[in-house]
Amino acid sequence: MMQTIFDQYGWENAIAIPLSQGLINQTYELQTAQGAFILQNINTQVFKDPYAIDHNIKSIGQYYNTTVPDQLYTHLVPNLRGETLIEWEGKYYRAFKKIEGFALDVLTNADQAKEAAHQFGKFTASLSEFPIEALKVTIPHFHDLALRYHQFEQALKHGDANRMTEAKDAILFLQSHHAYVKQWLHFTGHQDAHLRVTHHDTKISNVLFKDDAAICVIDLDTTMPGYFISDVGDMCRTYLCPVNEACQDLNQIKVLPERWTAIQEGYLKAMGEFLTSFEKDHFKFSGQCIIYMQALRFLTDFLELDRYYRVERPGQNLDRTNNQIQLLIEFNQL
Ligand code: GN1
Ligand code: MG
């Protein structure tokens, strides 16, 4: 019973409402006599070292406390023993104070794209003096396109044969776009490509809004050193299209040019002074790289019988793959 967890925090009259967002962790919104909180069960299949996440969120929180104390931030809530990460029945939990605001599932206009891109840009910019080496790597090689391609190739060797046949077209498409991996290696090997504090999951549901303004980024589990490509690329994945990655009707997948302009304006308003011209020249590549990588990841998981992403039906990861492939095709026509 979750009551045991509530007791550890000293929460009385707690009511837990499961939230459906996210394909990895299980999240609950809690109403308690002590206030509203977010409680999350960390998926340790994905995040093998939950203490690394705990460390990162606390380090950044402490940095803000001393530099920008009024910064809205997902500070962790300690339990009665002062612990911010608790283990119960082999599972790990942590709690956040609920920040007033709402998350969007899809965007309805370009202003929201600009707002969100600006928030994520501000997040990295606000941590430009933060000692990046203090951050732990919560998932090694998380956005390493070369590794993701390698994992895809392994799945082609060892994956489910029936699914391989079913996914024939998607496989051919991704193989024929392998040149993105070379571009990625060229980018990361260049002296003007810099590692910064990177969120690595900038989808629209990971930024809170209040009225029309984006106010705060959330879900910092994958915040670690990375390239701007990860953040801008994931924005392209989720802000440009009127429907999200769950949409199975490929005809609805369109890339709206005004949203692309909005991403650039919003992100560069915060990060323009930090990015090198070499990095700025890779702005469009960031979208190609991350959309392509997500297609690879969904397809790899499909071929490996859905070990990673939560699914409700057997073909879901292939549908997600085809959605991302269509998005990439539309994006390339911008
Ligand atoms: C996962 O669980 P969620 O929705 O925050 C994934 C992201 C993917 C996303 C696709 C740790 O994020 O990389 O872009 O699904 N996170 C991890 O929906 O793998
Ligand atoms: Mg996430």
GROMACS .gro file of C-alpha atoms and ligand atoms in nm:
model
  354
    1MET     CA    1   0.000   0.000   0.000
    2MET     CA    2   0.120   0.345  -0.083
    3GLN     CA    3   0.019   0.453   0.265
    4THR     CA    4   0.363   0.337   0.381
    5ILE     CA    5   0.520   0.591   0.146
    6PHE     CA    6   0.281   0.868   0.251
    7ASP     CA    7   0.372   0.798   0.615
    8GLN     CA    8   0.741   0.841   0.536
    9TYR     CA    9   0.665   1.193   0.419
   10GLY     CA   10   0.419   1.262   0.701
   11TRP     CA   11   0.136   1.319   0.454
   12GLU     CA   12  -0.213   1.286   0.597
   13ASN     CA   13  -0.540   1.226   0.413
   14ALA     CA   14  -0.346   1.165   0.093
   15ILE     CA   15  -0.526   1.094  -0.231
   16ALA     CA   16  -0.311   0.976  -0.524
   17ILE     CA   17  -0.424   1.038  -0.882
   18PRO     CA   18  -0.213   0.850  -1.140
   19LEU     CA   19  -0.103   1.069  -1.432
   20SER     CA   20  -0.076   0.906  -1.772
   21GLN     CA   21   0.205   1.123  -1.905
   22GLY     CA   22   0.544   0.975  -1.986
   23LEU     CA   23   0.643   0.643  -2.130
   24ILE     CA   24   0.894   0.554  -1.859
   25ASN     CA   25   0.820   0.654  -1.499
   26GLN     CA   26   0.487   0.624  -1.318
   27THR     CA   27   0.370   0.958  -1.185
   28TYR     CA   28   0.102   1.047  -0.928
   29GLU     CA   29  -0.045   1.376  -0.828
   30LEU     CA   30  -0.111   1.384  -0.455
   31GLN     CA   31  -0.359   1.588  -0.261
   32THR     CA   32  -0.272   1.581   0.107
   33ALA     CA   33  -0.345   1.778   0.423
   34GLN     CA   34   0.012   1.912   0.385
   35GLY     CA   35  -0.040   2.037   0.029
   36ALA     CA   36  -0.016   1.912  -0.328
   37PHE     CA   37   0.281   1.702  -0.439
   38ILE     CA   38   0.401   1.499  -0.733
   39LEU     CA   39   0.520   1.149  -0.647
   40GLN     CA   40   0.712   0.940  -0.897
   41ASN     CA   41   0.819   0.583  -0.910
   42ILE     CA   42   1.147   0.575  -1.103
   43ASN     CA   43   1.178   0.306  -1.369
   44THR     CA   44   1.511   0.147  -1.275
   45GLN     CA   45   1.522  -0.063  -1.592
   46VAL     CA   46   1.584   0.269  -1.767
   47PHE     CA   47   1.746   0.472  -1.491
   48LYS     CA   48   1.983   0.216  -1.343
   49ASP     CA   49   2.121   0.461  -1.089
   50PRO     CA   50   1.835   0.664  -0.936
   51TYR     CA   51   2.084   0.827  -0.698
   52ALA     CA   52   2.250   0.994  -0.997
   53ILE     CA   53   1.921   1.167  -1.083
   54ASP     CA   54   1.869   1.261  -0.721
   55HIS     CA   55   2.219   1.408  -0.709
   56ASN     CA   56   2.171   1.614  -1.027
   57ILE     CA   57   1.834   1.759  -0.931
   58LYS     CA   58   1.967   1.854  -0.589
   59SER     CA   59   2.291   2.004  -0.725
   60ILE     CA   60   2.107   2.229  -0.968
   61GLY     CA   61   1.850   2.318  -0.700
   62GLN     CA   62   2.127   2.421  -0.462
   63TYR     CA   63   2.293   2.624  -0.734
   64TYR     CA   64   1.969   2.810  -0.799
   65ASN     CA   65   1.915   2.864  -0.426
   66THR     CA   66   2.243   3.050  -0.408
   67THR     CA   67   2.233   3.230  -0.745
   68VAL     CA   68   1.867   3.284  -0.845
   69PRO     CA   69   1.664   3.196  -0.535
   70ASP     CA   70   1.326   3.285  -0.686
   71GLN     CA   71   1.380   3.056  -0.988
   72LEU     CA   72   1.080   2.824  -1.028
   73TYR     CA   73   1.227   2.476  -1.004
   74THR     CA   74   1.122   2.119  -0.934
   75HIS     CA   75   1.287   2.104  -0.592
   76LEU     CA   76   1.273   1.762  -0.431
   77VAL     CA   77   1.072   1.718  -0.111
   78PRO     CA   78   1.256   1.532   0.168
   79ASN     CA   79   1.078   1.267   0.373
   80LEU     CA   80   1.070   1.287   0.755
   81ARG     CA   81   1.422   1.143   0.767
   82GLY     CA   82   1.553   1.407   0.527
   83GLU     CA   83   1.587   1.169   0.232
   84THR     CA   84   1.487   1.284  -0.116
   85LEU     CA   85   1.497   0.936  -0.268
   86ILE     CA   86   1.327   0.648  -0.092
   87GLU     CA   87   1.332   0.278  -0.156
   88TRP     CA   88   1.024   0.073  -0.082
   89GLU     CA   89   0.964  -0.290  -0.185
   90GLY     CA   90   1.252  -0.270  -0.430
   91LYS     CA   91   1.117   0.042  -0.600
   92TYR     CA   92   1.246   0.396  -0.582
   93TYR     CA   93   1.026   0.698  -0.520
   94ARG     CA   94   1.079   1.070  -0.497
   95ALA     CA   95   0.846   1.363  -0.444
   96PHE     CA   96   0.828   1.718  -0.572
   97LYS     CA   97   0.627   2.010  -0.452
   98LYS     CA   98   0.357   2.067  -0.712
   99ILE     CA   99   0.419   2.381  -0.915
  100GLU     CA  100   0.100   2.561  -1.015
  101GLY     CA  101   0.062   2.544  -1.390
  102PHE     CA  102  -0.049   2.308  -1.663
  103ALA     CA  103   0.130   2.094  -1.918
  104LEU     CA  104   0.023   2.067  -2.280
  105ASP     CA  105   0.001   1.743  -2.471
  106VAL     CA  106   0.010   1.909  -2.813
  107LEU     CA  107   0.057   2.272  -2.905
  108THR     CA  108  -0.218   2.475  -3.063
  109ASN     CA  109  -0.015   2.775  -3.179
  110ALA     CA  110   0.333   2.902  -3.260
  111ASP     CA  111   0.352   3.127  -2.953
  112GLN     CA  112   0.351   2.821  -2.732
  113ALA     CA  113   0.647   2.684  -2.931
  114LYS     CA  114   0.837   3.008  -2.884
  115GLU     CA  115   0.756   3.018  -2.513
  116ALA     CA  116   0.861   2.659  -2.452
  117ALA     CA  117   1.178   2.689  -2.661
  118HIS     CA  118   1.267   3.001  -2.468
  119GLN     CA  119   1.221   2.824  -2.132
  120PHE     CA  120   1.445   2.536  -2.231
  121GLY     CA  121   1.700   2.778  -2.372
  122LYS     CA  122   1.688   2.977  -2.048
  123PHE     CA  123   1.740   2.658  -1.851
  124THR     CA  124   2.072   2.589  -2.022
  125ALA     CA  125   2.168   2.958  -2.028
  126SER     CA  126   2.096   3.000  -1.656
  127LEU     CA  127   2.336   2.713  -1.588
  128SER     CA  128   2.618   2.834  -1.812
  129GLU     CA  129   2.836   2.897  -1.503
  130PHE     CA  130   2.725   2.581  -1.325
  131PRO     CA  131   3.019   2.336  -1.293
  132ILE     CA  132   2.906   2.083  -1.548
  133GLU     CA  133   3.143   1.817  -1.419
  134ALA     CA  134   2.931   1.806  -1.102
  135LEU     CA  135   2.652   1.645  -1.304
  136LYS     CA  136   2.629   1.269  -1.322
  137VAL     CA  137   2.541   1.089  -1.643
  138THR     CA  138   2.200   0.939  -1.568
  139ILE     CA  139   2.184   0.730  -1.888
  140PRO     CA  140   2.521   0.671  -2.055
  141HIS     CA  141   2.525   0.753  -2.430
  142PHE     CA  142   2.158   0.848  -2.409
  143HIS     CA  143   2.154   1.063  -2.724
  144ASP     CA  144   2.453   0.906  -2.897
  145LEU     CA  145   2.321   0.855  -3.249
  146ALA     CA  146   2.604   0.616  -3.340
  147LEU     CA  147   2.515   0.391  -3.047
  148ARG     CA  148   2.142   0.409  -3.130
  149TYR     CA  149   2.218   0.302  -3.485
  150HIS     CA  150   2.433   0.018  -3.356
  151GLN     CA  151   2.148  -0.096  -3.127
  152PHE     CA  152   1.915  -0.087  -3.426
  153GLU     CA  153   2.158  -0.308  -3.621
  154GLN     CA  154   2.173  -0.550  -3.330
  155ALA     CA  155   1.794  -0.565  -3.326
  156LEU     CA  156   1.803  -0.647  -3.698
  157LYS     CA  157   2.027  -0.942  -3.616
  158HIS     CA  158   1.856  -1.071  -3.305
  159GLY     CA  159   1.507  -0.920  -3.313
  160ASP     CA  160   1.172  -1.087  -3.372
  161ALA     CA  161   1.154  -1.228  -3.728
  162ASN     CA  162   0.782  -1.164  -3.781
  163ARG     CA  163   0.814  -0.808  -3.666
  164MET     CA  164   1.111  -0.763  -3.896
  165THR     CA  165   0.890  -0.852  -4.194
  166GLU     CA  166   0.614  -0.627  -4.070
  167ALA     CA  167   0.855  -0.334  -4.034
  168LYS     CA  168   1.032  -0.387  -4.369
  169ASP     CA  169   0.959  -0.041  -4.512
  170ALA     CA  170   1.055   0.142  -4.194
  171ILE     CA  171   1.379  -0.056  -4.172
  172LEU     CA  172   1.472   0.032  -4.530
  173PHE     CA  173   1.396   0.397  -4.474
  174LEU     CA  174   1.612   0.422  -4.164
  175GLN     CA  175   1.897   0.230  -4.324
  176SER     CA  176   1.888   0.459  -4.626
  177HIS     CA  177   1.924   0.766  -4.401
  178HIS     CA  178   2.233   0.637  -4.224
  179ALA     CA  179   2.427   0.949  -4.335
  180TYR     CA  180   2.284   1.133  -4.032
  181VAL     CA  181   2.512   0.919  -3.814
  182LYS     CA  182   2.818   1.050  -4.002
  183GLN     CA  183   2.694   1.406  -3.961
  184TRP     CA  184   2.648   1.344  -3.589
  185LEU     CA  185   3.003   1.214  -3.555
  186HIS     CA  186   3.134   1.511  -3.748
  187PHE     CA  187   2.942   1.747  -3.519
  188THR     CA  188   3.044   1.589  -3.190
  189GLY     CA  189   3.407   1.560  -3.298
  190HIS     CA  190   3.434   1.930  -3.376
  191GLN     CA  191   3.610   2.169  -3.138
  192ASP     CA  192   3.330   2.425  -3.168
  193ALA     CA  193   3.061   2.185  -3.047
  194HIS     CA  194   3.024   2.232  -2.671
  195LEU     CA  195   2.885   2.025  -2.389
  196ARG     CA  196   2.639   2.220  -2.173
  197VAL     CA  197   2.373   2.143  -1.914
  198THR     CA  198   2.117   1.979  -2.140
  199HIS     CA  199   1.764   1.869  -2.057
  200HIS     CA  200   1.741   1.587  -2.317
  201ASP     CA  201   1.362   1.557  -2.308
  202THR     CA  202   1.223   1.893  -2.419
  203LYS     CA  203   0.886   1.769  -2.531
  204ILE     CA  204   0.601   2.010  -2.483
  205SER     CA  205   0.456   1.822  -2.185
  206ASN     CA  206   0.783   1.888  -1.998
  207VAL     CA  207   0.727   2.261  -1.965
  208LEU     CA  208   0.463   2.413  -1.743
  209PHE     CA  209   0.243   2.695  -1.865
  210LYS     CA  210   0.045   2.957  -1.683
  211ASP     CA  211  -0.202   3.130  -1.913
  212ASP     CA  212  -0.007   3.185  -2.235
  213ALA     CA  213   0.338   3.191  -2.077
  214ALA     CA  214   0.576   2.899  -2.026
  215ILE     CA  215   0.699   2.928  -1.668
  216CYS     CA  216   0.913   2.628  -1.576
  217VAL     CA  217   1.076   2.317  -1.720
  218ILE     CA  218   1.007   1.987  -1.548
  219ASP     CA  219   1.122   1.622  -1.567
  220LEU     CA  220   1.495   1.663  -1.515
  221ASP     CA  221   1.581   1.293  -1.507
  222THR     CA  222   1.786   1.312  -1.823
  223THR     CA  223   1.946   1.648  -1.745
  224MET     CA  224   2.318   1.592  -1.789
  225PRO     CA  225   2.602   1.719  -2.008
  226GLY     CA  226   2.495   1.717  -2.372
  227TYR     CA  227   2.478   1.911  -2.698
  228PHE     CA  228   2.220   2.174  -2.790
  229ILE     CA  229   2.118   1.937  -3.070
  230SER     CA  230   1.939   1.718  -2.817
  231ASP     CA  231   1.717   1.994  -2.685
  232VAL     CA  232   1.642   2.176  -3.008
  233GLY     CA  233   1.597   1.844  -3.187
  234ASP     CA  234   1.343   1.716  -2.939
  235MET     CA  235   1.154   2.043  -2.973
  236CYS     CA  236   1.136   1.985  -3.348
  237ARG     CA  237   1.004   1.639  -3.278
  238THR     CA  238   0.717   1.764  -3.069
  239TYR     CA  239   0.643   2.132  -3.146
  240LEU     CA  240   0.629   2.145  -3.525
  241CYS     CA  241   0.337   1.918  -3.589
  242PRO     CA  242  -0.031   1.970  -3.499
  243VAL     CA  243  -0.053   1.607  -3.375
  244ASN     CA  244   0.182   1.418  -3.145
  245GLU     CA  245   0.389   1.101  -3.177
  246ALA     CA  246   0.086   0.886  -3.089
  247CYS     CA  247  -0.104   0.985  -3.405
  248GLN     CA  248  -0.149   0.693  -3.643
  249ASP     CA  249  -0.299   0.889  -3.930
  250LEU     CA  250   0.010   0.987  -4.126
  251ASN     CA  251  -0.190   1.238  -4.333
  252GLN     CA  252  -0.221   1.455  -4.025
  253ILE     CA  253   0.155   1.480  -3.981
  254LYS     CA  254   0.254   1.820  -4.109
  255VAL     CA  255   0.535   2.058  -4.025
  256LEU     CA  256   0.417   2.411  -3.966
  257PRO     CA  257   0.682   2.664  -4.081
  258GLU     CA  258   0.574   2.930  -3.830
  259ARG     CA  259   0.647   2.688  -3.548
  260TRP     CA  260   0.996   2.628  -3.685
  261THR     CA  261   1.057   3.004  -3.682
  262ALA     CA  262   0.916   3.015  -3.328
  263ILE     CA  263   1.156   2.746  -3.202
  264GLN     CA  264   1.452   2.934  -3.345
  265GLU     CA  265   1.343   3.269  -3.207
  266GLY     CA  266   1.253   3.136  -2.864
  267TYR     CA  267   1.565   2.925  -2.816
  268LEU     CA  268   1.808   3.178  -2.957
  269LYS     CA  269   1.661   3.459  -2.747
  270ALA     CA  270   1.816   3.276  -2.452
  271MET     CA  271   2.101   3.084  -2.613
  272GLY     CA  272   2.201   3.300  -2.911
  273GLU     CA  273   2.493   3.452  -2.724
  274PHE     CA  274   2.628   3.113  -2.615
  275LEU     CA  275   2.608   2.902  -2.930
  276THR     CA  276   2.906   2.907  -3.165
  277SER     CA  277   2.845   2.976  -3.534
  278PHE     CA  278   2.935   2.613  -3.604
  279GLU     CA  279   2.656   2.508  -3.370
  280LYS     CA  280   2.412   2.756  -3.521
  281ASP     CA  281   2.488   2.607  -3.862
  282HIS     CA  282   2.357   2.276  -3.722
  283PHE     CA  283   2.022   2.408  -3.610
  284LYS     CA  284   1.828   2.223  -3.876
  285PHE     CA  285   2.042   1.914  -3.834
  286SER     CA  286   1.934   1.896  -3.471
  287GLY     CA  287   1.577   1.826  -3.583
  288GLN     CA  288   1.687   1.567  -3.838
  289CYS     CA  289   1.917   1.397  -3.589
  290ILE     CA  290   1.669   1.367  -3.304
  291ILE     CA  291   1.363   1.276  -3.511
  292TYR     CA  292   1.572   1.012  -3.685
  293MET     CA  293   1.708   0.888  -3.352
  294GLN     CA  294   1.359   0.859  -3.204
  295ALA     CA  295   1.245   0.657  -3.506
  296LEU     CA  296   1.546   0.427  -3.456
  297ARG     CA  297   1.469   0.388  -3.086
  298PHE     CA  298   1.100   0.309  -3.139
  299LEU     CA  299   1.179   0.062  -3.415
  300THR     CA  300   1.457  -0.106  -3.216
  301ASP     CA  301   1.211  -0.152  -2.930
  302PHE     CA  302   0.944  -0.287  -3.165
  303LEU     CA  303   1.189  -0.547  -3.300
  304GLU     CA  304   1.290  -0.636  -2.944
  305LEU     CA  305   0.928  -0.695  -2.839
  306ASP     CA  306   0.863  -0.369  -2.654
  307ARG     CA  307   1.106  -0.398  -2.368
  308TYR     CA  308   1.159  -0.026  -2.320
  309TYR     CA  309   0.862   0.194  -2.409
  310ARG     CA  310   0.528   0.141  -2.246
  311VAL     CA  311   0.277   0.008  -2.500
  312GLU     CA  312  -0.094  -0.065  -2.491
  313ARG     CA  313  -0.099  -0.281  -2.805
  314PRO     CA  314   0.156  -0.488  -3.000
  315GLY     CA  315   0.201  -0.262  -3.305
  316GLN     CA  316   0.230   0.062  -3.114
  317ASN     CA  317   0.606   0.107  -3.137
  318LEU     CA  318   0.593   0.049  -3.514
  319ASP     CA  319   0.317   0.310  -3.543
  320ARG     CA  320   0.530   0.550  -3.342
  321THR     CA  321   0.822   0.476  -3.576
  322ASN     CA  322   0.615   0.549  -3.885
  323ASN     CA  323   0.489   0.869  -3.727
  324GLN     CA  324   0.848   0.986  -3.672
  325ILE     CA  325   0.956   0.883  -4.023
  326GLN     CA  326   0.672   1.086  -4.172
  327LEU     CA  327   0.766   1.378  -3.952
  328LEU     CA  328   1.124   1.356  -4.074
  329ILE     CA  329   1.007   1.354  -4.437
  330GLU     CA  330   0.791   1.663  -4.375
  331PHE     CA  331   1.069   1.835  -4.180
  332ASN     CA  332   1.311   1.784  -4.467
  333GLN     CA  333   1.073   1.973  -4.695
  334LEU     CA  334   1.089   2.286  -4.481
  335GN1     C1  335   1.070   0.887  -2.304
  335GN1     O1  336   0.907   0.893  -2.046
  335GN1     P1  337   0.919   1.016  -2.124
  335GN1     O2  338   0.797   1.037  -2.206
  335GN1     O3  339   0.959   1.134  -2.041
  335GN1     C2  340   1.218   0.886  -2.337
  335GN1     C3  341   1.251   1.001  -2.431
  335GN1     C4  342   1.167   0.988  -2.555
  335GN1     C5  343   1.019   0.983  -2.518
  335GN1     C6  344   0.933   0.954  -2.638
  335GN1     C7  345   1.453   0.821  -2.053
  335GN1     O4  346   1.039   1.001  -2.230
  335GN1     O5  347   1.386   0.995  -2.465
  335GN1     O6  348   1.190   1.095  -2.639
  335GN1     O7  349   0.993   0.879  -2.423
  335GN1     N1  350   1.295   0.897  -2.214
  335GN1     C8  351   1.387   0.805  -2.184
  335GN1     O8  352   0.801   0.974  -2.603
  335GN1     O9  353   1.417   0.715  -2.259
  336MG      MG  354   1.112   1.220  -1.954
   0.00000   0.00000   0.00000
